[in-house]
Each structure stands twice: as C-alpha cells, then as structure tokens.
XYZ file of C-alpha atoms in Angstrom:
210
model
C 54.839 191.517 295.105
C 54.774 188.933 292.839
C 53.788 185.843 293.452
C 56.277 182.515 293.923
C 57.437 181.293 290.569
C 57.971 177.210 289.894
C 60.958 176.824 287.714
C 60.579 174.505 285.012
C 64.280 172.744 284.985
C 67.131 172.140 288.109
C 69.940 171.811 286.417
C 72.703 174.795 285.514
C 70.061 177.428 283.708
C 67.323 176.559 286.379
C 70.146 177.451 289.486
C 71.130 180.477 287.597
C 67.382 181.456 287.524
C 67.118 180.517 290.975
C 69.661 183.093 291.598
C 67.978 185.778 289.610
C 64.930 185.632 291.579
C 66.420 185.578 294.715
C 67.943 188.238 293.695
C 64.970 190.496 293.459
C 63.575 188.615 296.770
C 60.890 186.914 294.563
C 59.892 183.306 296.500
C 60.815 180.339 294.461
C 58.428 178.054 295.468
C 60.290 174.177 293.772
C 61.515 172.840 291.004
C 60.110 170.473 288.592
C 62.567 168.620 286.301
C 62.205 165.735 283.917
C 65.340 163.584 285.757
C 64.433 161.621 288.015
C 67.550 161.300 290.131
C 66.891 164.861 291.072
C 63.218 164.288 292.207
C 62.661 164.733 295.446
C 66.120 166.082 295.984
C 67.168 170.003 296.879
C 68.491 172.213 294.345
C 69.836 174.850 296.599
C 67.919 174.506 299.048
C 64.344 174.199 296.153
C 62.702 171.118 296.727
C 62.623 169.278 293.331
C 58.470 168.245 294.161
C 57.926 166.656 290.363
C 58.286 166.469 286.514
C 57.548 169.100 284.149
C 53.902 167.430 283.486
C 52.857 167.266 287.435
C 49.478 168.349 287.291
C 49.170 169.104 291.052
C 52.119 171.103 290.784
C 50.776 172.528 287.450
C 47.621 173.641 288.729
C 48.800 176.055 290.937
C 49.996 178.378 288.385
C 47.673 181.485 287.432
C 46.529 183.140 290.360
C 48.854 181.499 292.868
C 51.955 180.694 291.549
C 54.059 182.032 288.144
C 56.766 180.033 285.790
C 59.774 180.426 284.763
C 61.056 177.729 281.532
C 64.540 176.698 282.627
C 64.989 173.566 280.107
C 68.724 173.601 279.163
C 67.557 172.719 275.012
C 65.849 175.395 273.101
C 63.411 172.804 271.581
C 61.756 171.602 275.173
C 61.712 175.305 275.559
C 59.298 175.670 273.128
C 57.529 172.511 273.857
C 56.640 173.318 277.413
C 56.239 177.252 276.906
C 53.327 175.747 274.058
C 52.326 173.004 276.973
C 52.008 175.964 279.708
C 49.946 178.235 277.151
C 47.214 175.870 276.020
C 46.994 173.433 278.799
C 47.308 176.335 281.904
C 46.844 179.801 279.754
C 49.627 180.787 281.315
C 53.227 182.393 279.673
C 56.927 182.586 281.559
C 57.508 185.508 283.516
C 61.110 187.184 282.707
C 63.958 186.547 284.803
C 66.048 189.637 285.682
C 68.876 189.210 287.999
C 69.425 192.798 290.387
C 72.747 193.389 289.059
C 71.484 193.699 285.377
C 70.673 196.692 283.497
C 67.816 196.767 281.309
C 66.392 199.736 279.987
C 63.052 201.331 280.534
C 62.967 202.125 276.602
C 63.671 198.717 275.697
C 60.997 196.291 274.798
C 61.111 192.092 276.139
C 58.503 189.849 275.486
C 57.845 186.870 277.755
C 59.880 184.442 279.652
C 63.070 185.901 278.942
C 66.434 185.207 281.155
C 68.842 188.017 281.781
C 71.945 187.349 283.548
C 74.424 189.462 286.136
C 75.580 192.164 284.545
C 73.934 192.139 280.899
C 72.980 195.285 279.802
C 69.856 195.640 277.496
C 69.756 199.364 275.716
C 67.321 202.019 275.110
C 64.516 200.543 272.380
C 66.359 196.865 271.963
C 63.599 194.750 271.637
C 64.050 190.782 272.703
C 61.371 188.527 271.816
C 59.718 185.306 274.410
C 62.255 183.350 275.679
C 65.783 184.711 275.563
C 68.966 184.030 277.333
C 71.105 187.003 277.935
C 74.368 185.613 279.011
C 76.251 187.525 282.057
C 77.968 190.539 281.199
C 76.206 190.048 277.413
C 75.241 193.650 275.698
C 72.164 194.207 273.686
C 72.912 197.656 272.372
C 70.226 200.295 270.982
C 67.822 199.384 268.414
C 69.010 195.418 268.242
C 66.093 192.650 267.916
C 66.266 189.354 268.836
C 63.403 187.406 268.103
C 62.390 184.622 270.397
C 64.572 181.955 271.453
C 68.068 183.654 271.088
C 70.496 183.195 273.397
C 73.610 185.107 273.691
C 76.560 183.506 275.472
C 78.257 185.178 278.499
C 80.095 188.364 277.526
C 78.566 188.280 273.768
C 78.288 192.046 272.463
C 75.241 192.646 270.010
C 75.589 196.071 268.752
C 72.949 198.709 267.767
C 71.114 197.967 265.087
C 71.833 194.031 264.648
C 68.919 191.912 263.692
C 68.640 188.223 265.059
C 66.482 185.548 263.997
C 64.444 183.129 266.025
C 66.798 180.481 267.602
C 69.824 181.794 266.972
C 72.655 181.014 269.341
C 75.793 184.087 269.623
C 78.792 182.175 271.754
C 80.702 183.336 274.399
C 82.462 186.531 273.793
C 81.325 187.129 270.669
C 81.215 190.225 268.400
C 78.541 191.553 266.149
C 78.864 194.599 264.583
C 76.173 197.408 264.154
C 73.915 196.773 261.226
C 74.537 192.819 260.956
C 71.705 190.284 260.676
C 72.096 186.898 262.351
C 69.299 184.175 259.942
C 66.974 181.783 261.675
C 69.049 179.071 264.254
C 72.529 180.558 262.944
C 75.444 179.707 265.033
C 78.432 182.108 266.048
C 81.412 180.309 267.670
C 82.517 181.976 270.550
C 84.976 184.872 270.266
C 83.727 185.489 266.850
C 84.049 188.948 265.038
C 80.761 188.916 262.895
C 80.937 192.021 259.861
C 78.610 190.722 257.512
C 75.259 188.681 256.977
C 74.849 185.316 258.582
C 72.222 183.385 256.269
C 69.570 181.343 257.981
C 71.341 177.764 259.728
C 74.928 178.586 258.908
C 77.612 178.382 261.095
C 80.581 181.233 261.329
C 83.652 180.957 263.476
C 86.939 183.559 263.461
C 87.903 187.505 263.382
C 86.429 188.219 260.556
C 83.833 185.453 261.019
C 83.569 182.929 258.239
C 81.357 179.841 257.599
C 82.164 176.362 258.199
C-alpha cells in the first residue's frame, strides 16, 4: 500500500490529482498551498493544513508520507520538486488516475500526472514531471522530457520527440517523427508536420509560427 501522499497545490491540477489518487484508493492525507484564503479551508473534503514551506507538514514525508507537485506554473514546479529533493531527499510520486492506460513497456520518470483516459504506449518514455491531459495519447516510441504537458485530448504520435517544458494544447496533433524544441508552444487544435525549433510558437492545420 502506499503510503498517504500531501499534494503540493489546491487549486484545479491539485483536485484533479486528488481525484487520481482516490482513484487508486491511495489516502490523501492535506493539502498545502501558497494562498492563503484557502488555508485552513477543505478542498474536497482535504484539509488545506499549510503552505508549500510548512516544515511540520514537510517533515513527514519519507517514511510516512509521499508528494505529489500540483503547482498550476511549470516554473514553481521545478522550484519545489528542487526544494523537496535537497531540503527532504525526497522526489514526486506519479499520479495515475484508474481509468488510464499506461503501458508496462513504457518508461515515466518521477512525479508525473496522467489523466482519465490518456493512454501512454509500449516504450514511450516521459521524463519527471509531466501532465498528460485526459484522453491525451503518447503513442510508441515518443519522449517527452521533463516538464511537458499535453493538453486534454492532445495526440503525440510514435516516434515524436519533445523537449523539456514544452506545452502541446488541447486537441492537438503531432505527427510521427516530429520534434517539439525546448518550451515550444502548440495552440490547441494544431496539426504539427514539421520541426518546432526551441521557444517558438505554431498555431493552424498545417501548423505555422507566429
């Protein structure tokens, strides 16, 4: 069994997360979030006991408790992932929701979110902290390095390449072979058939910078 995780983060990615481990019957055991209006409060029924930096919430993690990092911005992502490695030693444990598929070829890192219904492929390999949208697809032999996040419904297909903090939108397309640069953006609904360099931005069927 494993043991009861503290999400880092109540608002809309830490209640999805909620959900996924409730969905496997793993024991959340609170919240801590850096608003205060929601301190003290109850996120679905999860006490919201602190801020991200309460050390007697904190402490528990390691042999008592896990965490999961639910910050809605990729940077304070990274910053508390870093903050939970050399303060605590600790990394994110994945969030899987029951009604995903992932399979038991494919590779994931650490502290990686995968909604209902997303489907991760034989060998796909996803690096530390992922989103996998609901209903997403992360065919064979994709990589995502760390920090992707795919948008409900995105399709990645086998063999695509994406870079570290790279965000695919909502419905989008990339077809076999592509590779997505370092924090690219694809507007939802895209159609992505070539190359996206490193920081650029492609909308539209074919997709096209902006």
């Amino acid at each position: 069994m494993q043991n009861p995780v503290i999400i880092l983060g109540a608002q809309d990615l830490g209640v999805l997360a909620l959900d996924a481990f409730q969905s496997n019957d793993v024991v959340v055991y609170c919240f801590l979030d850096d608003q205060v209006a929601l301190q003290q409060k109850e996120v679905n029924e999860i006490t919201v006991m602190g801020n991200t930096e309460d050390e007697n919430i904190l402490k528990l993690l390691g042999k008592k408790c896990d965490v999961f990092v639910a910050a809605e911005d990729t940077a304070a992502r990274k910053s508390l992932t870093s903050m939970l490695k050399d303060d605590y030693k600790v990394v994110p444990v994945n969030a899987i929701h029951k009604f995903s598929y992932v399979s038991e070829h494919a590779w994931l890192g650490h502290g990686n979110f995968i909604q209902a219904g997303a489907i991760v492929n034989s060998n796909a390999k996803l690096g530390d902290n992922c989103i996998i949208g609901a209903r997403a697809v992360v065919d064979a032999n994709a990589v995502l390095d760390s920090h992707v996040q795919l948008g409900a419904g995105a399709m990645v297909n086998a063999g695509v390449t994406i870079a570290e903090g790279a965000f695919i939108g909502t419905g989008a397309v990339i077809v076999s072979g592509v590779k997505i640069g370092k924090n690219a953006r694809v507007g939802a609904g895209a159609v992505v058939v070539a190359d996206v360099a490193a920081k650029q931005t492609v909308f539209g069927n074919p997709a096209k910078p902006v």
